[in-house]
XYZ file of C-alpha atoms in Angstrom:
558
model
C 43.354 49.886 138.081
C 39.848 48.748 136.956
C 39.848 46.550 133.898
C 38.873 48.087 130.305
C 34.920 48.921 130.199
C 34.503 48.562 134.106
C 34.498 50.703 136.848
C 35.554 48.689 138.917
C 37.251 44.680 138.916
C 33.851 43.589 141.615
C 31.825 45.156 138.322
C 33.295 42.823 136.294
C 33.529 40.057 138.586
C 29.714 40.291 138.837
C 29.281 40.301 134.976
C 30.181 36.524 135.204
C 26.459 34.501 135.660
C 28.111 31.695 137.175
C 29.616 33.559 140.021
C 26.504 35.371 140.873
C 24.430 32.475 140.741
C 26.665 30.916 143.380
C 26.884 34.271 145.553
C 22.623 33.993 145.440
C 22.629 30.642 146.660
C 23.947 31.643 149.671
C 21.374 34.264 150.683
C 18.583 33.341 152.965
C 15.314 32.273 150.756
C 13.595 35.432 151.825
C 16.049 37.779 150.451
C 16.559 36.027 147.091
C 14.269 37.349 144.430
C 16.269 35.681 141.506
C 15.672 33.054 139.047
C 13.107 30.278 140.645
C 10.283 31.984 142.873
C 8.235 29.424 144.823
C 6.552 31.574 147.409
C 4.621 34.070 145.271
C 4.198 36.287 148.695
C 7.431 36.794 148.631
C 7.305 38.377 145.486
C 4.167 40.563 145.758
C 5.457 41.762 149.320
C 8.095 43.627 147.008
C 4.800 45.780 145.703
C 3.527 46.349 149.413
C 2.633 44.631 152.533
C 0.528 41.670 152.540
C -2.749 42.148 154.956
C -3.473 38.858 156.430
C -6.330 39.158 159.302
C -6.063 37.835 162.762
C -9.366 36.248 162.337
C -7.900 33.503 159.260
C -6.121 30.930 159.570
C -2.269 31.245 159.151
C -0.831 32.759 155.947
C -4.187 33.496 154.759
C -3.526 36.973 152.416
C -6.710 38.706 151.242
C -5.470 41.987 150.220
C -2.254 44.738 150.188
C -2.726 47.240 153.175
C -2.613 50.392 150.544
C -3.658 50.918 147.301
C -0.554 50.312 144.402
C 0.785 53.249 142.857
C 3.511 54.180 140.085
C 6.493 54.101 142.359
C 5.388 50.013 143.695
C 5.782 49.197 140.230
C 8.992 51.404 139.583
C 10.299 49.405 142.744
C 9.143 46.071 141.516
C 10.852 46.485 137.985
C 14.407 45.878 139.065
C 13.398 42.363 140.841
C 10.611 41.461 138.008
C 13.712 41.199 135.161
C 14.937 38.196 137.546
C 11.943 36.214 137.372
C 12.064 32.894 135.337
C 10.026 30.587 137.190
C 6.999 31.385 139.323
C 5.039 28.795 141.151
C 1.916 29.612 143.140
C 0.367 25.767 144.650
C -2.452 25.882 147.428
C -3.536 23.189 149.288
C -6.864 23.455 150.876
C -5.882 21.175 153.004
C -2.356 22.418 154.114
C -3.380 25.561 156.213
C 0.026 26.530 155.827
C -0.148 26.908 152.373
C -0.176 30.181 151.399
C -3.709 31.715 149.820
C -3.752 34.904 147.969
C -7.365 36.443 148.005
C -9.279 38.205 145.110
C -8.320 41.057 145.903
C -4.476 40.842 146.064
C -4.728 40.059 142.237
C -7.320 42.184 141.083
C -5.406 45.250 142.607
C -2.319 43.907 140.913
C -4.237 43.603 137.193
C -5.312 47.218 137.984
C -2.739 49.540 138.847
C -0.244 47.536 136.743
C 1.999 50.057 134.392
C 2.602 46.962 131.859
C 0.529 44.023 130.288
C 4.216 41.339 131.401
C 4.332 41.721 134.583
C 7.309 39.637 135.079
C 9.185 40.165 130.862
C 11.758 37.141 131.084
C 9.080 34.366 132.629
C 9.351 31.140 131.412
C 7.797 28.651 133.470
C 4.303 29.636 134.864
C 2.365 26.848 137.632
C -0.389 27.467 139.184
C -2.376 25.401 141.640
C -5.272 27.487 143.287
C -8.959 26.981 142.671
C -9.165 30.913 141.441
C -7.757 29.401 137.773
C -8.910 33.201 136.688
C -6.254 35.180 137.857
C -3.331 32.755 136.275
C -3.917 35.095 133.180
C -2.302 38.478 135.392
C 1.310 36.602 135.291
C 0.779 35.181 131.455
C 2.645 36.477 129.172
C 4.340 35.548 125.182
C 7.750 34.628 127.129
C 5.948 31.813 128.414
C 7.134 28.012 127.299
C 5.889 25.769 130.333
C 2.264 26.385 131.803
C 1.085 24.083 134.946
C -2.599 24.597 135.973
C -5.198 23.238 138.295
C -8.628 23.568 136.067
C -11.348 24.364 138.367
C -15.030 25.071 136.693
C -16.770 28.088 138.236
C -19.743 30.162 136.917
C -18.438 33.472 136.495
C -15.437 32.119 133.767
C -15.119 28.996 131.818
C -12.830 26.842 131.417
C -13.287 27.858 127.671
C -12.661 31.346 128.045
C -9.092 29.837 130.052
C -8.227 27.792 127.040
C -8.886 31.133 124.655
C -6.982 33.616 127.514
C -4.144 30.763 126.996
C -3.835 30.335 123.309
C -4.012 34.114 123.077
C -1.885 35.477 126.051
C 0.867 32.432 125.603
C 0.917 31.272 122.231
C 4.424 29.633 121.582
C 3.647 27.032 124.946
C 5.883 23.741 124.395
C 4.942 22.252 127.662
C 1.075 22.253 128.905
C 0.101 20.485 132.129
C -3.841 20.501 133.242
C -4.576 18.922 136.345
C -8.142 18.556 137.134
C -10.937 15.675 138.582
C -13.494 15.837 136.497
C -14.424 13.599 132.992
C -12.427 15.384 130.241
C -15.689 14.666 127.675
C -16.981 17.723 129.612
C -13.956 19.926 128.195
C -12.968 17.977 125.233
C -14.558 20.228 122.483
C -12.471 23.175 123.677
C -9.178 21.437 124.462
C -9.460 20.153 120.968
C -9.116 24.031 119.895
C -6.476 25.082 122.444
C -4.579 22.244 121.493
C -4.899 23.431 116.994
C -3.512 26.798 118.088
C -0.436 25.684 119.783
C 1.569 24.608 116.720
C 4.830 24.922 119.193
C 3.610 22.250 121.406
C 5.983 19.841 122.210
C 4.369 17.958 125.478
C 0.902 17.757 126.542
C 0.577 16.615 130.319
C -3.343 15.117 131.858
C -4.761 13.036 134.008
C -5.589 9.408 134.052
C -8.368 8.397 131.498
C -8.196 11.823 129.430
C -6.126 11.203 126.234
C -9.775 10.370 124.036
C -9.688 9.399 120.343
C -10.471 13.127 118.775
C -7.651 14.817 121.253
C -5.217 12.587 120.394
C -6.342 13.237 116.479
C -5.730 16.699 117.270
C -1.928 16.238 118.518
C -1.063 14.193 115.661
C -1.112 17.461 113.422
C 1.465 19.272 115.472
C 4.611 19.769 113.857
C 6.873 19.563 117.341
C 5.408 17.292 119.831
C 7.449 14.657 121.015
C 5.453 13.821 124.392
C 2.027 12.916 125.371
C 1.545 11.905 129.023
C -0.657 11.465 131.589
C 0.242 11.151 135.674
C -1.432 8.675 137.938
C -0.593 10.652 140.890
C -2.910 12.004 143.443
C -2.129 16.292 142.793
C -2.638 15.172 138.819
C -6.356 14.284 139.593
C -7.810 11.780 137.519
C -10.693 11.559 134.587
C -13.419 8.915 134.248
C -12.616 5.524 132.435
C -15.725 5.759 130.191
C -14.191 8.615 128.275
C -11.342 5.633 127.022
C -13.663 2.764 126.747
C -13.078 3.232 122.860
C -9.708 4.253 121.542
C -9.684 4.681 117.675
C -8.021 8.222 116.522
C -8.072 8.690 112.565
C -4.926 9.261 111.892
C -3.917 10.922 108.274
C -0.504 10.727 106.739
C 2.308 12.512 108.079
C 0.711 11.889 111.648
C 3.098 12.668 114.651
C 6.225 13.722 113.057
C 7.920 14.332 115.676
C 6.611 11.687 119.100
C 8.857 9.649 120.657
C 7.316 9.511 124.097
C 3.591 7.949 124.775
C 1.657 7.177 127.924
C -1.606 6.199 127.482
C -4.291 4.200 129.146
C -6.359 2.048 127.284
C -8.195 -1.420 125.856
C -4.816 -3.130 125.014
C -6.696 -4.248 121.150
C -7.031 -0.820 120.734
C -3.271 -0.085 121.377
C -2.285 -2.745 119.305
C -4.521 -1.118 116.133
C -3.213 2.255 116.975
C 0.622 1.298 116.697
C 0.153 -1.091 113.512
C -1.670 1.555 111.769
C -0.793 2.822 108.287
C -0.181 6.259 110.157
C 1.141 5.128 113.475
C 4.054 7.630 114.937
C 7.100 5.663 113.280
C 9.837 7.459 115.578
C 9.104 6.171 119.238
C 11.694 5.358 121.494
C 9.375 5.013 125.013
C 6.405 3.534 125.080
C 3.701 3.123 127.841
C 0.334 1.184 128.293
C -2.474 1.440 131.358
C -4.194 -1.677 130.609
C -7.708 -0.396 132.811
C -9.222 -4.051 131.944
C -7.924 -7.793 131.553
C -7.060 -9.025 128.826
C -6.101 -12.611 128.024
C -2.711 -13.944 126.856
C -2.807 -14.381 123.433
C -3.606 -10.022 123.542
C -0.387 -9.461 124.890
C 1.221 -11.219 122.564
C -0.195 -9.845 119.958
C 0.355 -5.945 120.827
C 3.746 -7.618 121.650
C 3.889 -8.616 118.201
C 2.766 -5.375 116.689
C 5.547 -3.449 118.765
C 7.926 -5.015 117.814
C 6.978 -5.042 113.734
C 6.107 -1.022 114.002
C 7.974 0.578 116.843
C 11.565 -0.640 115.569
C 13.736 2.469 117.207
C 11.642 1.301 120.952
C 14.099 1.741 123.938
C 11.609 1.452 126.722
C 8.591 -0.255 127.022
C 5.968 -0.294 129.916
C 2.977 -2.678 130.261
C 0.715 -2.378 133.716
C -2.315 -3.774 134.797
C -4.447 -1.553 137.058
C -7.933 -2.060 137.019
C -9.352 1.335 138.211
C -10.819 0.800 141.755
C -15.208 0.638 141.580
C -17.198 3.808 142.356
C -17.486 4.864 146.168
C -19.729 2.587 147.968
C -18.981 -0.626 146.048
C -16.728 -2.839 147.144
C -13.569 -3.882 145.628
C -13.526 -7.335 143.866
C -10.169 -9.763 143.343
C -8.910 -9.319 139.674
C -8.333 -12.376 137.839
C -6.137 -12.608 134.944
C -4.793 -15.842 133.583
C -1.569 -16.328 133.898
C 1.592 -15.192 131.857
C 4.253 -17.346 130.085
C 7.342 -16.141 128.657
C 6.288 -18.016 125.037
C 3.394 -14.945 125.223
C 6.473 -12.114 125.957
C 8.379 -13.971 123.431
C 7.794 -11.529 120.512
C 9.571 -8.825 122.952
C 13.103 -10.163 121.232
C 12.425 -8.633 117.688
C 13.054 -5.211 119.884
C 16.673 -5.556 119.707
C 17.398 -1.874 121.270
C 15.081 -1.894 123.871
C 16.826 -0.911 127.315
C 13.747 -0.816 129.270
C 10.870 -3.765 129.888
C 8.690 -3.272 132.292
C 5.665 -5.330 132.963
C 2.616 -5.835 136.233
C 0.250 -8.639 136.075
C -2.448 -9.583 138.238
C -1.284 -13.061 138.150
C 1.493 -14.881 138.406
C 4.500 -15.023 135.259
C 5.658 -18.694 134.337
C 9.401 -18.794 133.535
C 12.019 -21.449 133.656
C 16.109 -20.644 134.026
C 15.907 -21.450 130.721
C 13.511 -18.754 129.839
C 15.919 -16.470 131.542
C 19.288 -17.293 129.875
C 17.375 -16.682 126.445
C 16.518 -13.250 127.593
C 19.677 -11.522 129.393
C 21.663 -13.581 126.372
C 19.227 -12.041 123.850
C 19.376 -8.315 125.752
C 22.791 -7.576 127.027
C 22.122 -3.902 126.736
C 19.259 -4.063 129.172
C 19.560 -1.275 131.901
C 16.113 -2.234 133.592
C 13.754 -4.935 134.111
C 11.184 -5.820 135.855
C 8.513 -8.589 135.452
C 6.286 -8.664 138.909
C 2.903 -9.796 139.988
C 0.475 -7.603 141.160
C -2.984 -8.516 142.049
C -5.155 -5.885 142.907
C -6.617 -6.327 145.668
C -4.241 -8.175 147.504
C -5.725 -11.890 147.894
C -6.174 -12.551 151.414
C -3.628 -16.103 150.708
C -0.623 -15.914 150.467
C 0.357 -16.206 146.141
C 0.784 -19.399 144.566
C 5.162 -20.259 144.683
C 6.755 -18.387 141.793
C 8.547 -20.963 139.472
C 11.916 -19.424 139.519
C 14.546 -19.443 142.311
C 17.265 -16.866 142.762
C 19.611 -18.162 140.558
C 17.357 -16.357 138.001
C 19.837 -13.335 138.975
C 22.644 -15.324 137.720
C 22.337 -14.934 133.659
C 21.814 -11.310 134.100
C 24.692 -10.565 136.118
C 26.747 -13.100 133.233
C 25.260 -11.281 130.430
C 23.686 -7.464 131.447
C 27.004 -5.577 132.409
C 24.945 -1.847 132.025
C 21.660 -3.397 134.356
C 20.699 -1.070 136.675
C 17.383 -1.944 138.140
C 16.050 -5.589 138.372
C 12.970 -7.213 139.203
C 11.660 -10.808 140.106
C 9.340 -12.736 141.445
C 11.022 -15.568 142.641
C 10.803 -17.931 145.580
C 13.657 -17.680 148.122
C 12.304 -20.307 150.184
C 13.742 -22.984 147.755
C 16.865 -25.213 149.140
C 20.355 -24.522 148.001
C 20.677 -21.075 148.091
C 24.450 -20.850 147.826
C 26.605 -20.918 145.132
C 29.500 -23.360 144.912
C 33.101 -21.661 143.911
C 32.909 -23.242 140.095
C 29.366 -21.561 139.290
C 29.629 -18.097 141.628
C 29.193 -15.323 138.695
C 31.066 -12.006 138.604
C 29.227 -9.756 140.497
C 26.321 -6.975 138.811
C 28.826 -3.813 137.650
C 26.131 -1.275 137.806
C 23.110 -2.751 139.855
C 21.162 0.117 141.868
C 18.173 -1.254 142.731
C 16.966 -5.191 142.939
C 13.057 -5.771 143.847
C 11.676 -8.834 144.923
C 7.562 -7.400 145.160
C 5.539 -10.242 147.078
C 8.388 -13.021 146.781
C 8.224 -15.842 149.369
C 10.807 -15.943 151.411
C 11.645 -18.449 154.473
C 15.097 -17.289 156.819
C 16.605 -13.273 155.530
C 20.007 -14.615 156.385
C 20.965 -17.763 153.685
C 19.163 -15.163 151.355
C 21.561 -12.274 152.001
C 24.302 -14.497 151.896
C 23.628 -15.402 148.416
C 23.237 -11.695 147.157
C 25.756 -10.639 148.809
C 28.388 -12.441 146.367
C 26.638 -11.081 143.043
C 24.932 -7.207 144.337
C 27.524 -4.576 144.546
C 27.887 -2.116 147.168
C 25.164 0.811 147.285
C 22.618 -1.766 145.980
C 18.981 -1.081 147.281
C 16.778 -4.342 147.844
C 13.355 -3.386 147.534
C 10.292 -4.941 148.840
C 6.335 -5.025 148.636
C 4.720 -3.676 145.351
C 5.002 -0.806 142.910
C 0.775 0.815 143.496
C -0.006 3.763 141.707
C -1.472 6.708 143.655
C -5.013 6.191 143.711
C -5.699 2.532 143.886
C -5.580 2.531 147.630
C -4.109 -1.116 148.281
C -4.402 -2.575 151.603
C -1.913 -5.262 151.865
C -3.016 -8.143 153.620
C -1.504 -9.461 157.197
C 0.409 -12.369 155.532
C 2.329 -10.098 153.468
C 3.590 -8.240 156.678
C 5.796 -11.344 158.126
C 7.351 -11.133 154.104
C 7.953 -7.451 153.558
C 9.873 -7.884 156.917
C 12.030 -10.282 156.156
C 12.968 -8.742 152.668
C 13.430 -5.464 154.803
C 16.255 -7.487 156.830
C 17.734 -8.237 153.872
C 17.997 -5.041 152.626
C 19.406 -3.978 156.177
C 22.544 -6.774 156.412
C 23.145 -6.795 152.819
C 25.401 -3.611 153.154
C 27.466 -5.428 155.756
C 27.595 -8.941 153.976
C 28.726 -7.026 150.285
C 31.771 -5.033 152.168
C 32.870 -8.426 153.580
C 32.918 -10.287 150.392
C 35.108 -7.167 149.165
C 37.571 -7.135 151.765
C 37.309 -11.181 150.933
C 38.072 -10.652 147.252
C 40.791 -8.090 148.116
C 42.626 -10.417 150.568
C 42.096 -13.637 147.683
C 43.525 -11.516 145.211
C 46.343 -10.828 147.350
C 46.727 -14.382 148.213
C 46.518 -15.286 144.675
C 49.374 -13.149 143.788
C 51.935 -14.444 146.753
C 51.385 -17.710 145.681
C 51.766 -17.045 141.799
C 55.121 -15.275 143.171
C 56.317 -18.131 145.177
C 55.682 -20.464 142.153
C 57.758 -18.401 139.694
C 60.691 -18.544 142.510
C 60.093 -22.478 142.839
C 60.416 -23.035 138.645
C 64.073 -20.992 138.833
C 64.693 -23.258 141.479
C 64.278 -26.558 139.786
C 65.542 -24.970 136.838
C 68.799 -24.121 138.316
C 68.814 -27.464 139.441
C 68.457 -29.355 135.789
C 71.684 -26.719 135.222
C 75.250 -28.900 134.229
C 77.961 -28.809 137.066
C 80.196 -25.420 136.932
C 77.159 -23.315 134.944
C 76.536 -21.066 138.372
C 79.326 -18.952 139.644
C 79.989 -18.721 143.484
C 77.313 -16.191 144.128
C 74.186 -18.554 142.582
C 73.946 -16.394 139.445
C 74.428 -18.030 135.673
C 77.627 -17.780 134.016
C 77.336 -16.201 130.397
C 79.098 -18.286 127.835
């Protein structure tokens, strides 16, 4: 008998989400309209057949083979109410990548029987140099919209920001990717950006976040991100349009940011955090530095962050300087070296989790230097402090100053420390520890990276991790290069990232052998513990008085 309200128990078996969200997962991709669609073709072949001529390249759709009538879009109603997420990406250069011509959409915004398309969408991208016909699938159910901005003639990138605002007003997450300077767009982003009060992250490109768009987020009531991608599919914005960095910032600014990426002159950082308006709730903080700057300028944006930004978790400082215009060649970048008595003012952030720092030079530390900061920081879940010139000297780096005992205070002290990072120089002698001053071994380590270290002979170097890494720790070599700076490593460096590569490869091997090592010690440990417990009954049985043991060996009770 069916239960109350059902005609049947698979009725209300299917009334459960859970169960037919795993029931869906097991259908092939083509016949699974539900939730996530990634292949938009799949979606409009549910209207009518896609015509794609013999004479285009592969998966090359310029129109339906019929005209759309009432009963397509009856049809298409029962799949459309599944709809969350729809992503449309074309890549000219993938000729597998589906295109959707003109007139595929235009006949869609025609014969259409209602303005939302798809009613329950929530997540719109869409990657395709015809930005136009993004506005056929928006819709006030939108709360994340992902767009490639390309300029044309025939519509502006104006009228997209006023199709946007209008057609999608409660956005919280807004992601432009384009290659152009933003100056060119800035007046009109400005706008788009005052009439989405729900805002809560704004996503560009390299080099866009200007002084008057950043004035313009500081008003929004919600917005807890702003960000920017150095990523190739992000695109990337001209320097010039960050050369100066000085938003006007009134009272009340940013009530709501926690999370900042930006990229620009580091003076200009350190006036925008130690403002009388600066965002006072920020818990992540990163930095593009674009140009060098010397010491004592890191030390004193250090010293601002750590006076302003007292709730700071995770804090990122890199050094890229953008690559020159095509057709002039790349120069080395010099920056004078770091010491940790210029990082010092880092300690005031006593909650910060996350440090993360590239220079183009090399970092001066001493052990000592280290046992102040994994003492100072035992909450620290990642750090990394690496050198990073850009372009790659054709030399081979000066020696770093610290050896690998440099892991040892934060394996003593930094029991949560999941990613590390070093320069260090492996090549030094004694790399072994002795049994008195071998450290428990990293609880949590995941990843340990070693960038351009020198290193000698991979095997007295896995030998030595292997007693402090635990199992499933990744060794990581070469140097962390943002998408778009096009590094060409040097043939020195080939020899190193080779031998750091063999480390990574035995270092599996070496850690399960110390563990079967430990486990057989421990064992050991115990036997012998036992058999000195049975040797003190011994001799005390022996200091017993004649007549105290009966015939059996056992004590008599008096």
């Amino acid at each position: 008998m069916a239960p109350t309200g059902y005609d049947s128990t698979m009725q209300r078996v299917l009334e459960i989400p859970e169960i037919v969200e795993l029931i869906l997962r097991y259908l092939d991709p083509k016949d699974n309209i539900n939730n996530a669609v990634d292949d938009i073709t799949q979606l409009l072949r549910l209207l009518a057949p896609l015509d794609a001529p013999l004479a285009t390249p592969p998966l090359r759709y310029c129109t339906f083979t019929r005209i759309l009538n009432a009963e397509d879009w009856r049809r298409f109603e029962r799949y459309a109410r599944r709809v969350r997420r729809l992503s449309y990406v074309r890549d000219p250069k993938d000729l597998m990548s589906p295109y959707l011509g003109a007139r595929v959409l235009d006949e869609i915004a025609r014969s259409r029987t209602s303005i939302n398309i798809l009613p329950i969408l929530t997540s719109l991208e869409w990657h395709s140099d015809e930005t136009r016909h993004s506005v056929v699938f928006m819709s006030q159910s939108v709360r994340r919209f992902s767009v490639y901005l390309h300029k044309c003639t025939h519509y502006s990138l104006g009228d997209h920001f006023k199709d946007i605002s209008a057609r999608m007003p409660s956005l919280t997450y807004l992601d432009f990717v384009f290659s152009f300077p933003v100056r060119t767009i800035e007046a009109d982003l400005v706008t788009l950006i005052g009439e989405l009060s729900h805002l809560k992250q704004l996503t560009l490109p390299s080099y866009c976040f200007t002084s008057k768009i950043v004035e313009a987020l500081s008003v929004l009531p919600s917005l807890g991100t702003i960000q920017f991608e150095f990523n190739e599919r992000q695109g990337r914005g001209d320097p010039a349009d960050i050369a100066v960095f000085a938003p006007t910032l009134r009272e009340g600014a940013f009530p709501a940011l926690w999370d900042v990426n930006l990229s620009t002159h580091l003076p200009d950082m350190t006036r925008f955090v130690s403002g009388p308006h600066a965002p006072s709730h920020l818990t992540s903080l990163y930095v593009h530095l674009p140009w060098v700057v010397p010491p004592s300028t890191i030390t004193e944006y250090l010293t601002a962050v750590g006076e302003n930004c007292k709730l700071l978790k995770m804090l990122y400082i890199d050094l890229f300087v953008p690559p020159p215009p095509e057709g002039v060649s790349s120069q080395p970048v010099y920056a004078e070296p770091l010491a940790w008595a210029d990082l010092r003012p880092l300690l005031s952030c006593k909650r910060l989790r996350v440090f993360e720092l590239s220079w183009a030079s090399s970092i001066v530390m001493t052990q000592e230097d280290v046992e102040e900061i994994a003492s100072s920081w035992p909450s620290l879940q990642n750090f990394q402090l690496n050198c990073m010139p850009i372009p790659v000297p054709t030399n081979p780096l000066p020696a770093p100053t610290l050896s690998l005992h440099a892991l040892l205070p934060f394996a003593t002290h930094c029991p949560d420390l999941e990613e590390l990072s070093l320069d260090v120089d492996a090549t030094a002698a004694g790399l072994a520890f002795t049994a008195h001053d071998a450290p428990a071994p990293f609880r949590k380590l995941a990843r340990l990276g070693f960038g351009l270290s020198p290193i000698a002979e991979s095997g007295p170097v896995a030998l030595l991790l292997s007693q402090i890494c635990p199992l499933g720790c990744e060794v990581r070599q070469g140097a962390r290069v943002p998408d778009g700076f096009n590094v060409v490593f040097p043939d020195w460096t080939y020899e190193l990232l080779e031998l750091w590569a063999e480390v990574g490869r035995v270092l599996p091997l070496l850690v399960r052998l110390r563990m079967q090592e430990r486990a057989r010690r421990t064992e050991l440990e115990r036997e012998v513990e036992d058999l000195r417990m049975r040797c003190r009954v011994l001799e005390e049985r022996g200091t017993l008085p004649e007549g105290a043991l009966n015939a059996d060996g056992s004590c008599l009770v008096l």
